[in-house]
Amino acid sequence: MRIFSAFAALCGLQATLVVAENTTWPWQTFKSSPHEPPSLKISKSGLTSPGYLFFDQSWSAHEYSVFIMSDSNELVWQGPPGDLKGFRVQKLDGKPVLTFFNGLGVPEPFGWGYGIVQVLDESYQSIYNVSVINDNYKALGSIDSSSFVSWIDMHENTITSDGTMLVTGYNVTQADLSSVGGPKNGWIADSLFYEIDVKTNEILFRWSALDHVDQIPLEHVQPFYPIKDWGHNSSSPYGYFHINSVDKFQDGTYIISSRYYCSLFKIAKDGSVDWTLQGQTGGDFELNEIKFSYQHDARIHDETENAFILSIFDNANSDVQNGTDHTEGIFMNVNLLTREVSLVRTLQDPQDEIFSTSQGNTQLLPENHVLMGHGSNPKIKEYNASGSCVMTAQFGFDDVISSYRSYRSPWVGVPKTLPDVFSCIDQGRNRTNVYMSWNGATEHKQWKVFGGATRSNLSSVAVARKTGFETLASIKGKLGYVQVEAHGLGIQKSVSKVVPVQSGC
């Protein structure tokens, strides 16, 4: 697509992407647009936070892409095709932007990616492409990396208040695995994270798990991710750490989540490990009413000098251990003075027990609402302040379709693309049907329809209230050509191309 300058450059990455099309979960189709988003199965039992739903879909999805949709199952915007992850609204220079990973996702049992992070403005123009180009990376041995334009992984794309972005990377490299029963000249998938200047791609901070095995020993991961037959070659490296989120403290230090250590690590400014919060033993902390494992999406809230609230998406399941504990969102108080971690709240739907084996996130919303995306289970749930599930939106069958993360946010979209229109004659009723849509537009409220016998002689024939992503206007008689205009308060009108009317609907 024209507006995605990085997408064409990633064709080499996309070439190896295999999509097993799901033919059972329903999707939507339109006359005026080629987009085919999933049909959301939505149930609501209470008030939800304002804003749209933002999510990606992959695995056996009908279309690999990112979507903005409403609680009423209306498409707002569908992105380009591709293996896109971590789609959400963030702020850069005080303005809302869209961010997502665009590249190649390597499926389980590896579960990482290679690509860029795109930053889009309110008109869906790609304004920055965040990338890591030169850092001595080696890809998984079974992948041809000759056309790679960047090595950023899919797991993180957080914009900080300093206008920087936190991202992750996976480097297949050699390492001595003899201490855990593996080969001395073995292979691992090293986990890295970076802080990068969004506008210049300058690397401001770099951290590698392999550089800190003295503080994070391989022996500590064995109960949760045993080495088994991993690590004998570059096509089956031992992905022991599996970093899946990075967040930043006010003092400039970081907290990172390791899926297979079932741990969260505080990383100092010099790269050393300040402390470990382990989900089963506590690590450097005492756990009060809390256990977690194989977690994702560790986020800092309400930070003070000696404590902070930490939220995680507790998968409690993985490819190693599955079906034993249900998945839930956890908010915990981390006391840095007493080294105690206490439960604040847990979130799970007792009417719909979920066991997510991968991915997922927990998003804190206004008024203490929480949105949870369930990764390998294609469900989005919102909880109110009392912990009750007030909405479920499902877009596929469990373990068939996945979504790396899901979010809710207000959004104003003002696309620079033109509205789309399709028209055809309903012969039996002697009417001209006009179908209108404008991918990504949120502010227009009505459509003006112009028609006539020839392309150069159009006049106003109808005004129609916008009724969703696609609006239908049915006009008496048979027109030869039509054109539509989108109108709304405070926005510049946008006019479609003039199109010929098709002979039959």
Coordinates of C-alpha atoms in Angstrom, one line a residue:
M1 CA 0.0 0.0 0.0
R2 CA 1.3 3.5 -0.9
I3 CA 1.2 5.0 2.6
F4 CA 3.2 2.2 4.2
S5 CA 6.7 3.0 3.0
A6 CA 8.2 0.2 5.1
F7 CA 5.8 -2.5 4.0
A8 CA 7.3 -2.9 0.5
A9 CA 10.8 -3.0 2.0
L10 CA 9.7 -5.9 4.1
C11 CA 8.5 -8.1 1.2
G12 CA 11.5 -10.3 1.8
L13 CA 10.4 -10.9 5.3
Q14 CA 6.8 -11.6 4.3
A15 CA 7.8 -14.1 1.6
T16 CA 8.2 -16.9 4.1
L17 CA 5.0 -16.2 5.9
V18 CA 2.5 -19.1 5.5
V19 CA -1.2 -18.4 6.4
A20 CA -3.4 -21.4 7.1
E21 CA -6.7 -19.8 6.3
N22 CA -9.5 -20.3 8.8
T23 CA -12.8 -21.1 7.0
T24 CA -15.1 -21.5 10.0
W25 CA -15.1 -18.3 12.0
P26 CA -17.2 -15.6 10.2
W27 CA -15.7 -12.5 8.8
Q28 CA -17.3 -9.3 7.3
T29 CA -17.4 -8.3 3.7
F30 CA -18.3 -5.0 2.0
K31 CA -19.3 -3.8 -1.4
S32 CA -17.2 -0.7 -1.4
S33 CA -14.1 -2.0 0.4
P34 CA -11.8 -5.0 0.0
H35 CA -11.3 -5.3 3.7
E36 CA -12.6 -8.4 5.5
P37 CA -12.3 -8.0 9.3
P38 CA -13.4 -10.7 11.7
S39 CA -17.0 -10.6 12.9
L40 CA -16.8 -10.0 16.7
K41 CA -19.0 -12.1 18.9
I42 CA -19.7 -9.5 21.6
S43 CA -21.4 -9.8 24.9
K44 CA -21.8 -6.9 27.3
S45 CA -23.2 -6.8 30.8
G46 CA -22.2 -3.3 31.9
L47 CA -20.6 0.0 31.0
T48 CA -17.3 -0.1 29.2
S49 CA -14.6 2.5 29.0
P50 CA -14.8 4.9 26.0
G51 CA -12.8 4.1 22.9
Y52 CA -12.3 1.5 20.2
L53 CA -10.7 -1.9 20.3
F54 CA -7.3 -2.3 18.8
F55 CA -5.9 -5.8 18.0
D56 CA -4.0 -7.9 15.6
Q57 CA -4.8 -11.4 14.4
S58 CA -2.6 -14.2 13.1
W59 CA -2.2 -18.0 13.2
S60 CA -5.1 -19.4 11.1
A61 CA -6.8 -16.0 10.8
H62 CA -8.7 -15.3 7.6
E63 CA -6.6 -12.1 7.2
Y64 CA -3.3 -11.3 8.9
S65 CA -3.6 -7.6 9.8
V66 CA -4.4 -5.0 12.5
F67 CA -7.9 -3.7 13.2
I68 CA -9.7 -0.9 14.9
M69 CA -13.2 -1.9 15.7
S70 CA -16.1 -0.7 17.9
D71 CA -18.0 -2.5 20.6
S72 CA -20.9 -2.9 18.1
N73 CA -18.8 -5.0 15.7
E74 CA -18.2 -2.1 13.3
L75 CA -14.8 -1.8 11.5
V76 CA -13.2 1.5 11.8
W77 CA -9.8 0.8 10.2
Q78 CA -8.1 -2.2 8.8
G79 CA -4.3 -2.0 8.2
P80 CA -2.3 -3.5 5.4
P81 CA -1.9 -7.3 5.2
G82 CA 1.1 -8.7 7.0
D83 CA 2.4 -10.3 10.2
L84 CA 1.7 -7.2 12.4
K85 CA 1.8 -7.2 16.2
G86 CA 1.3 -5.0 19.3
F87 CA -1.1 -2.6 17.7
R88 CA -2.1 0.3 19.9
V89 CA -2.4 4.1 20.5
Q90 CA 0.5 5.9 22.2
K91 CA 1.7 9.5 22.4
L92 CA 4.7 11.0 20.7
D93 CA 5.4 14.8 21.1
G94 CA 2.1 15.0 22.9
K95 CA 0.1 13.7 19.9
P96 CA -1.7 10.3 19.6
V97 CA 0.1 7.9 17.2
L98 CA -0.4 4.3 16.2
T99 CA 2.4 1.8 16.6
F100 CA 2.9 -1.8 15.6
F101 CA 5.5 -4.4 14.7
N102 CA 5.7 -5.2 11.0
G103 CA 7.9 -8.1 9.9
L104 CA 8.2 -11.8 10.1
G105 CA 6.9 -13.7 13.1
V106 CA 8.6 -17.1 13.8
P107 CA 6.0 -19.4 15.2
E108 CA 6.2 -21.6 18.3
P109 CA 8.2 -23.2 19.7
F110 CA 10.3 -20.2 19.1
G111 CA 7.8 -17.3 19.2
W112 CA 9.8 -14.2 18.3
G113 CA 10.2 -12.0 15.2
Y114 CA 12.3 -9.9 12.9
G115 CA 11.2 -6.5 11.6
I116 CA 10.5 -2.9 12.3
V117 CA 8.1 -0.9 14.5
Q118 CA 6.0 1.5 12.4
V119 CA 4.7 4.8 13.8
L120 CA 1.6 6.2 12.1
D121 CA -0.1 9.6 12.5
E122 CA -3.8 10.4 12.7
S123 CA -4.0 10.1 8.9
Y124 CA -2.5 6.6 8.9
Q125 CA 0.7 7.9 7.3
S126 CA 3.9 6.1 8.3
I127 CA 6.0 8.9 9.9
Y128 CA 8.8 6.8 11.6
N129 CA 10.2 3.4 11.1
V130 CA 12.0 2.3 14.2
S131 CA 14.7 -0.2 13.4
V132 CA 17.9 -2.0 14.6
I133 CA 20.2 -2.6 11.7
N134 CA 23.7 -3.3 12.8
D135 CA 24.3 -5.3 16.0
N136 CA 25.9 -8.5 14.8
Y137 CA 22.6 -10.5 14.6
K138 CA 22.2 -14.0 13.4
A139 CA 18.7 -15.3 12.6
L140 CA 17.3 -18.8 13.3
G141 CA 19.3 -21.2 11.1
S142 CA 16.2 -22.2 9.0
I143 CA 15.5 -18.6 7.9
D144 CA 17.1 -16.7 5.1
S145 CA 17.8 -13.3 6.5
S146 CA 19.5 -11.8 3.5
S147 CA 16.6 -9.4 2.9
F148 CA 16.1 -8.3 6.5
V149 CA 15.9 -4.6 6.9
S150 CA 15.7 -4.6 10.7
W151 CA 16.2 -7.0 13.6
I152 CA 13.6 -5.7 16.1
D153 CA 11.4 -8.4 17.7
M154 CA 7.6 -8.3 18.0
H155 CA 7.4 -8.3 21.8
E156 CA 7.7 -4.6 22.7
N157 CA 7.2 -1.2 21.2
T158 CA 6.6 1.1 24.2
I159 CA 7.1 4.9 23.7
T160 CA 8.5 6.5 26.8
S161 CA 7.8 10.0 28.1
D162 CA 11.2 11.0 26.8
G163 CA 10.2 10.3 23.2
T164 CA 12.2 7.1 23.0
M165 CA 11.0 3.6 22.3
L166 CA 11.7 0.3 24.2
V167 CA 12.1 -2.6 21.9
T168 CA 13.3 -6.2 22.1
G169 CA 15.5 -8.4 19.9
Y170 CA 16.5 -12.1 19.6
N171 CA 20.0 -13.1 18.5
V172 CA 20.9 -16.7 17.7
T173 CA 24.4 -17.1 18.9
Q174 CA 26.8 -19.7 20.4
A175 CA 27.1 -20.3 24.1
D176 CA 28.5 -22.9 26.6
L177 CA 25.5 -25.0 27.7
S178 CA 27.5 -27.7 29.5
S179 CA 26.4 -26.4 33.0
V180 CA 22.9 -27.5 32.3
G181 CA 23.6 -30.7 30.4
G182 CA 23.8 -29.2 26.9
P183 CA 26.7 -29.0 24.5
K184 CA 29.8 -26.9 25.3
N185 CA 29.7 -25.3 21.8
G186 CA 25.9 -24.9 22.0
W187 CA 23.5 -22.4 20.5
I188 CA 21.0 -20.1 22.3
A189 CA 18.5 -17.4 21.4
D190 CA 19.9 -14.5 23.3
S191 CA 17.3 -11.9 24.5
L192 CA 18.1 -8.3 24.1
F193 CA 16.3 -5.0 24.7
Y194 CA 17.0 -1.5 23.6
E195 CA 16.0 2.1 24.2
I196 CA 16.0 3.9 20.9
D197 CA 15.4 7.4 19.7
V198 CA 12.2 7.2 17.6
K199 CA 13.2 9.9 15.1
T200 CA 16.9 9.0 14.6
N201 CA 17.0 5.3 15.4
E202 CA 20.0 6.0 17.7
I203 CA 20.5 3.2 20.2
L204 CA 20.6 4.9 23.7
F205 CA 20.7 1.7 25.8
R206 CA 21.4 -1.9 25.0
W207 CA 21.1 -5.0 27.2
S208 CA 21.8 -8.7 26.6
A209 CA 20.7 -11.6 28.8
L210 CA 23.8 -13.6 27.7
D211 CA 26.1 -10.8 29.1
H212 CA 24.5 -11.4 32.6
V213 CA 24.5 -15.2 33.0
D214 CA 26.5 -14.6 36.2
Q215 CA 23.5 -12.9 37.7
I216 CA 20.8 -14.9 35.8
P217 CA 22.3 -18.4 35.7
L218 CA 21.0 -21.0 33.2
E219 CA 20.5 -23.4 36.1
H220 CA 17.6 -21.2 37.5
V221 CA 15.5 -21.6 34.3
Q222 CA 15.7 -25.5 34.2
P223 CA 12.6 -26.1 36.4
F224 CA 10.5 -24.0 34.1
Y225 CA 12.1 -24.6 30.7
P226 CA 14.5 -27.6 30.8
I227 CA 17.1 -27.7 28.0
K228 CA 16.2 -31.2 26.8
D229 CA 17.5 -31.5 23.2
W230 CA 17.7 -27.8 22.5
G231 CA 20.9 -26.0 21.6
H232 CA 22.8 -28.4 19.3
N233 CA 22.6 -26.1 16.2
S234 CA 21.4 -22.7 15.1
S235 CA 18.1 -24.1 13.8
S236 CA 17.1 -25.3 17.3
P237 CA 18.7 -22.8 19.7
Y238 CA 17.9 -22.9 23.4
G239 CA 15.5 -20.0 23.8
Y240 CA 15.9 -20.0 27.6
F241 CA 15.2 -16.4 28.5
H242 CA 12.4 -15.3 26.1
I243 CA 12.1 -11.6 26.9
N244 CA 8.5 -10.4 26.3
S245 CA 8.1 -6.9 27.8
V246 CA 10.1 -3.9 28.9
D247 CA 9.0 -0.9 31.0
K248 CA 10.9 2.0 32.5
F249 CA 11.1 3.4 36.0
Q250 CA 11.1 7.1 36.7
D251 CA 14.8 6.9 37.7
G252 CA 15.8 5.6 34.3
T253 CA 16.1 1.9 35.3
Y254 CA 14.1 -0.9 33.6
I255 CA 11.9 -3.8 34.5
I256 CA 11.9 -6.7 32.0
S257 CA 9.8 -9.9 31.9
S258 CA 11.3 -13.3 31.1
R259 CA 8.7 -15.9 30.1
Y260 CA 10.7 -19.0 30.9
Y261 CA 12.4 -17.8 34.1
C262 CA 8.9 -16.9 35.2
S263 CA 10.6 -13.8 36.5
L264 CA 10.8 -10.1 36.4
F265 CA 14.2 -8.4 36.6
K266 CA 15.1 -4.8 37.5
I267 CA 17.9 -3.7 35.3
A268 CA 20.2 -0.9 36.5
K269 CA 21.6 1.9 34.3
D270 CA 24.9 0.0 34.0
G271 CA 23.0 -3.2 32.9
S272 CA 23.4 -5.1 36.1
V273 CA 20.5 -6.9 37.7
D274 CA 19.3 -5.0 40.8
W275 CA 16.7 -7.6 41.9
T276 CA 14.7 -10.6 40.7
L277 CA 11.0 -11.1 41.3
Q278 CA 10.3 -14.8 40.7
G279 CA 6.7 -15.9 40.3
Q280 CA 7.0 -19.1 42.2
T281 CA 9.7 -18.6 44.8
G282 CA 9.7 -14.8 45.1
G283 CA 13.4 -14.5 44.2
D284 CA 14.5 -11.5 46.2
F285 CA 11.0 -10.9 47.5
E286 CA 8.5 -12.6 49.8
L287 CA 5.2 -13.3 47.9
N288 CA 2.0 -12.8 49.8
E289 CA -1.0 -14.5 48.2
I290 CA 0.6 -14.4 44.8
K291 CA 1.9 -17.0 42.4
F292 CA 2.5 -16.5 38.6
S293 CA 4.3 -18.2 35.8
Y294 CA 5.1 -17.8 32.0
Q295 CA 3.8 -14.2 32.3
H296 CA 3.6 -11.4 29.8
D297 CA 3.3 -7.6 29.8
A298 CA 4.8 -6.4 33.1
R299 CA 3.8 -2.7 33.6
I300 CA 4.6 -0.1 36.3
H301 CA 1.8 2.0 37.9
D302 CA 1.6 4.5 40.8
E303 CA 5.4 4.6 41.4
T304 CA 6.7 6.1 44.6
E305 CA 10.2 6.2 46.1
N306 CA 9.8 2.9 47.9
A307 CA 6.9 1.1 46.2
F308 CA 5.0 0.7 43.0
I309 CA 2.0 -1.2 41.6
L310 CA 2.9 -3.8 39.0
S311 CA 0.5 -5.4 36.6
I312 CA 1.1 -8.6 34.6
F313 CA -0.8 -10.9 32.3
D314 CA -0.3 -14.2 34.2
N315 CA -0.5 -16.9 31.5
A316 CA 0.2 -19.7 34.1
N317 CA 0.6 -21.9 31.0
S318 CA 3.1 -22.5 28.2
D319 CA 4.3 -25.0 25.7
V320 CA 6.1 -26.6 28.7
Q321 CA 3.2 -26.7 31.2
N322 CA -0.4 -26.3 30.1
G323 CA -3.9 -26.7 31.4
T324 CA -3.1 -26.6 35.1
D325 CA -3.8 -23.0 36.2
H326 CA -6.2 -20.6 34.5
T327 CA -5.0 -17.3 33.1
E328 CA -5.6 -14.1 34.9
G329 CA -4.6 -10.5 35.2
I330 CA -2.7 -9.6 38.4
F331 CA -2.0 -6.3 40.1
M332 CA 0.4 -6.4 42.9
N333 CA 2.1 -4.0 45.3
V334 CA 5.9 -4.2 45.3
N335 CA 7.4 -2.8 48.5
L336 CA 11.1 -2.1 48.0
L337 CA 11.8 -1.5 51.6
T338 CA 10.3 -4.7 53.1
R339 CA 10.9 -6.7 49.9
E340 CA 7.3 -7.9 50.1
V341 CA 4.9 -8.3 47.2
S342 CA 1.2 -8.2 48.1
L343 CA -1.9 -8.9 46.0
V344 CA -4.0 -5.9 45.0
R345 CA -6.4 -7.5 42.6
T346 CA -6.8 -10.4 40.3
L347 CA -9.0 -10.5 37.2
Q348 CA -10.5 -13.5 35.5
D349 CA -14.0 -14.4 34.3
P350 CA -15.4 -17.3 36.4
Q351 CA -18.0 -17.9 33.6
D352 CA -15.3 -18.4 31.0
E353 CA -12.1 -20.1 32.3
I354 CA -9.2 -19.4 30.0
F355 CA -5.8 -21.2 29.6
S356 CA -3.6 -19.0 27.4
T357 CA -0.4 -20.7 26.4
S358 CA 1.2 -17.7 24.9
Q359 CA 1.0 -13.9 24.4
G360 CA -1.6 -11.6 26.0
N361 CA -1.7 -8.4 28.0
T362 CA -3.3 -6.4 30.8
Q363 CA -4.2 -2.8 30.1
L364 CA -5.2 -0.4 32.9
L365 CA -8.0 1.9 31.7
P366 CA -9.7 5.0 33.3
E367 CA -11.9 4.5 36.3
N368 CA -9.9 1.3 37.3
H369 CA -11.3 -0.6 34.4
V370 CA -9.0 -3.2 32.9
L371 CA -8.8 -4.6 29.4
M372 CA -7.2 -8.0 28.8
G373 CA -6.2 -9.6 25.5
H374 CA -5.7 -13.3 25.8
G375 CA -3.1 -14.1 23.2
S376 CA -3.6 -17.7 22.0
N377 CA -7.2 -17.4 23.0
P378 CA -8.7 -14.8 20.6
K379 CA -10.8 -13.0 23.3
I380 CA -10.8 -9.5 24.6
K381 CA -12.3 -9.0 28.0
E382 CA -13.0 -5.8 30.0
Y383 CA -13.4 -5.7 33.7
N384 CA -14.9 -2.9 35.8
A385 CA -13.5 -1.4 39.0
S386 CA -15.1 -4.1 41.1
G387 CA -13.6 -6.9 39.1
S388 CA -16.7 -8.0 37.2
C389 CA -16.3 -8.8 33.5
V390 CA -18.5 -6.3 31.6
M391 CA -17.6 -7.2 28.0
T392 CA -16.2 -10.1 26.0
A393 CA -15.3 -9.8 22.3
Q394 CA -14.3 -13.0 20.6
F395 CA -12.9 -13.2 17.0
G396 CA -11.9 -16.8 16.6
F397 CA -11.6 -20.2 18.1
D398 CA -9.2 -20.9 21.0
D399 CA -5.7 -21.9 19.8
V400 CA -6.8 -21.5 16.2
I401 CA -6.5 -17.7 15.9
S402 CA -4.3 -15.6 18.1
S403 CA -3.7 -11.9 18.9
Y404 CA -0.5 -10.9 20.5
R405 CA -2.0 -8.0 22.4
S406 CA -5.3 -6.1 22.5
Y407 CA -6.1 -2.6 23.7
R408 CA -8.9 -0.1 24.1
S409 CA -8.3 3.6 23.4
P410 CA -10.1 6.7 22.1
W411 CA -8.9 7.6 18.6
V412 CA -9.6 10.3 16.0
G413 CA -8.7 9.1 12.5
V414 CA -8.5 11.5 9.6
P415 CA -7.3 9.6 6.6
K416 CA -5.7 11.2 3.6
T417 CA -7.0 8.5 1.3
L418 CA -10.3 9.1 -0.5
P419 CA -13.6 7.5 0.4
D420 CA -14.6 4.4 -1.5
V421 CA -17.8 3.9 -3.4
F422 CA -19.5 1.1 -5.3
S423 CA -22.8 1.3 -7.0
C424 CA -25.1 -1.1 -8.8
I425 CA -28.6 -1.3 -10.3
D426 CA -31.3 -3.2 -8.4
Q427 CA -33.2 -4.1 -11.5
G428 CA -36.2 -5.6 -9.7
R429 CA -36.9 -2.4 -7.7
N430 CA -35.7 0.1 -10.4
R431 CA -33.3 1.6 -7.9
T432 CA -29.6 2.5 -7.8
N433 CA -27.8 1.2 -4.7
V434 CA -24.8 3.2 -3.6
Y435 CA -22.4 1.7 -1.0
M436 CA -19.9 4.1 0.7
S437 CA -17.0 3.6 3.1
W438 CA -13.9 5.5 4.2
N439 CA -11.3 3.3 5.9
G440 CA -10.1 4.8 9.1
A441 CA -12.4 7.9 9.2
T442 CA -14.0 8.4 12.6
E443 CA -15.5 12.0 12.4
H444 CA -17.8 12.1 9.4
K445 CA -21.5 11.8 10.2
Q446 CA -23.2 11.8 6.8
W447 CA -22.8 11.2 3.1
K448 CA -23.8 13.3 0.2
V449 CA -24.5 11.3 -3.0
F450 CA -24.1 12.8 -6.5
G451 CA -25.3 11.0 -9.6
G452 CA -26.1 11.4 -13.3
A453 CA -26.3 9.8 -16.7
T454 CA -22.8 10.9 -17.6
R455 CA -19.5 11.3 -15.7
S456 CA -19.5 15.1 -16.4
N457 CA -23.1 15.8 -15.4
L458 CA -23.6 14.9 -11.8
S459 CA -26.1 16.5 -9.4
S460 CA -27.1 15.9 -5.7
V461 CA -29.4 12.9 -5.5
A462 CA -29.3 11.9 -1.8
V463 CA -28.1 12.6 1.7
A464 CA -27.5 9.6 3.9
R465 CA -26.6 9.3 7.6
K466 CA -23.5 7.3 8.3
T467 CA -24.7 3.9 9.6
G468 CA -21.4 2.1 10.2
F469 CA -18.3 1.3 8.3
E470 CA -20.3 0.9 5.1
T471 CA -23.5 3.0 4.4
L472 CA -26.1 2.1 1.8
A473 CA -28.2 4.7 0.0
S474 CA -30.9 3.4 -2.3
I475 CA -32.0 5.9 -5.0
K476 CA -35.0 5.7 -7.2
G477 CA -34.2 5.2 -10.9
K478 CA -31.1 4.2 -12.7
L479 CA -28.0 6.3 -12.6
G480 CA -25.0 5.9 -14.9
Y481 CA -22.3 7.4 -12.6
V482 CA -22.0 8.3 -8.9
Q483 CA -19.7 10.2 -6.6
V484 CA -19.9 10.6 -2.8
E485 CA -18.8 13.2 -0.2
A486 CA -18.2 12.6 3.5
H487 CA -19.2 15.4 5.8
G488 CA -18.9 16.1 9.5
L489 CA -18.5 18.9 12.0
G490 CA -15.0 20.3 12.2
I491 CA -13.6 18.1 9.4
Q492 CA -12.7 18.9 5.8
K493 CA -15.1 17.2 3.4
S494 CA -13.6 14.4 1.3
V495 CA -14.8 13.4 -2.1
S496 CA -14.5 10.0 -3.8
K497 CA -13.7 9.2 -7.4
V498 CA -16.5 9.2 -9.9
V499 CA -17.4 5.5 -10.6
P500 CA -19.7 3.9 -13.2
V501 CA -22.8 2.1 -11.9
Q502 CA -22.7 -1.6 -12.4
S503 CA -25.6 -3.2 -14.3
G504 CA -26.8 -5.5 -11.6
C505 CA -26.5 -5.9 -7.8

